[in-house]
Amino acid sequence: MISGNSIVALSSGRLPAGVAVIRISGPQSRFVVETIAGSMVQDRVASYRQFRAPDGSVLDSGLVVFFAGPNSFTGEDIAEFHVHGGRAVVAKMLEVIAGVDDVRHAEPGEFTRRAFLNGKVDLVETEALADLVNAETEAQRRFAVQNAEGVQSELYLNWRRRLIHARAMIEAEIDFADEDDVPGSVAETVWSDIRAMIGEFERHVQGFRAAEIIRDGFEVVILGAPNAGKSSLFNALARREAAIVTEEPGTTRDLLEVVLDLEGLRVRITDTAGLRETPGRIEAIGIEKARGKAGTADLLLVLEDMVEPVPIGTVTPDVPALKIGTKVDLLRDVSIAARYDVAISTRDGTGLAELLAEIAHRAAAQVGQAGDILPSRLRHVELLNETKRFLVAAVAGDERAQELRAEELRLAADRLGRIVGAVDVEDMLDVIFSQFCIGK
């Protein structure tokens, strides 16, 4: 599908910058290059030109690259102008290009949407491109690159092909049961494969938590009694004064968060209010928030002052926890430190490297093998679960007519198709492409 109009946008980062990239896609791309660069340039070869407005005034000098469709990102003609990254330069270039007939400013994600509509990427690859643009850690980058290259899409498409084949076999047995070229007892083989697929779906969906950790972060919550050293540890991990530290109990009353990159994984550390039995009214709200956050964590750091210990008991038994002894630099009997998983001092840094290494190890264990194919969106999980429900219904319907069971297979294949975009759902497309920036 080639659009009737062309779109233009700044496709590089925040201004000012050393170089800015302005991208145009659509049937007017060639005319824009000829008008602004003075003449057409060779396809896929960067050419240095002086850029001029239609009245002959100089806009800037830089590189222009032209990609003829369909061999381009969007499948349409695309041109890129690499100009100096000043705000005034970019604003004037955009003004002149958008002033050409049938050229308008792009909407968020519109370049990628055109790529999808022209068959250059599917929906899963599109979502992976969004993840790649937003990647902050090495694990996020690897995960996004793997999916952008189509590994996840191929898994879903392969499952869909198996379902379509299974349905075809069942319907063939229904319609041509007396024909010699239709193998007998084909249904037995088909339903055996469907049962195997249900197990494959279940194992695949179980990996969603690992994908969430890669994309959103491994949740670590710091808990402890007042003055156990929670905010001091939080500041030490953040390497800045992110939390107020005083000797007055109840200083921290809200949740504070910092994001770390530990061995390529995103880790979110949350500081919480000190837990005690008789807090003030406002402090009690902070304690309630702390307990609620602890219930959704991947790992708890339960801090205890080894000099004046105040135990807080078990906060939530379902969440793994490390018992951390603090203020080891003030400890007279160093044998006490052996009672804790890690003994630390935020004053001299004792134990902090060991603690960070243990957090990174726990996060990596949750993520599992980096090469695993994981469902990267809740949308995928929901559609996969719907697919599985149809398959379970088809397999369980031994006494039902084969026609009804074949219909369950059709519905299952439909849900798989929606993951990669083989089935068009306009509202879903709007949500997906709205995640992108203007120039993507």
PDB file of C-alpha atoms in Angstrom, residues 22 52 77 87 94 104 106 150 155 165 214 221-222 269 302 305 312 334 344 379 400 404 428:
ATOM      1  CA  ILE A  22      15.176  14.704   8.830  1.00  0.00           C
ATOM      2  CA  ARG A  52      18.034  25.668  -0.719  1.00  0.00           C
ATOM      3  CA  ASP A  77      10.464   6.221  -1.451  1.00  0.00           C
ATOM      4  CA  ARG A  87      16.932  24.188  16.416  1.00  0.00           C
ATOM      5  CA  LEU A  94      10.846  21.091   8.294  1.00  0.00           C
ATOM      6  CA  ARG A 104       2.675  16.919   5.964  1.00  0.00           C
ATOM      7  CA  ALA A 106       4.223  12.787  10.557  1.00  0.00           C
ATOM      8  CA  GLY A 150      11.727 -12.082  13.569  1.00  0.00           C
ATOM      9  CA  LEU A 155       7.547 -19.108  16.493  1.00  0.00           C
ATOM     10  CA  HIS A 165      -2.689 -27.741   8.713  1.00  0.00           C
ATOM     11  CA  ILE A 214      14.142  -7.576  31.097  1.00  0.00           C
ATOM     12  CA  VAL A 221      12.556  -3.471  47.967  1.00  0.00           C
ATOM     13  CA  ILE A 222      14.513  -2.349  51.032  1.00  0.00           C
ATOM     14  CA  ILE A 269      15.628  -0.419  44.014  1.00  0.00           C
ATOM     15  CA  VAL A 302      15.587  -6.911  55.058  1.00  0.00           C
ATOM     16  CA  ASP A 305      21.164  -2.724  62.670  1.00  0.00           C
ATOM     17  CA  ILE A 312      10.627  -6.766  62.038  1.00  0.00           C
ATOM     18  CA  VAL A 334      32.496  -9.360  64.298  1.00  0.00           C
ATOM     19  CA  ILE A 344      27.529  -4.030  55.046  1.00  0.00           C
ATOM     20  CA  ARG A 379      -1.045  -8.543  24.626  1.00  0.00           C
ATOM     21  CA  ARG A 400     -18.570 -33.411  19.715  1.00  0.00           C
ATOM     22  CA  LEU A 404     -17.289 -28.046  15.858  1.00  0.00           C
ATOM     23  CA  MET A 428      -5.018  -2.529  18.388  1.00  0.00           C
TER      24      MET A 428
END
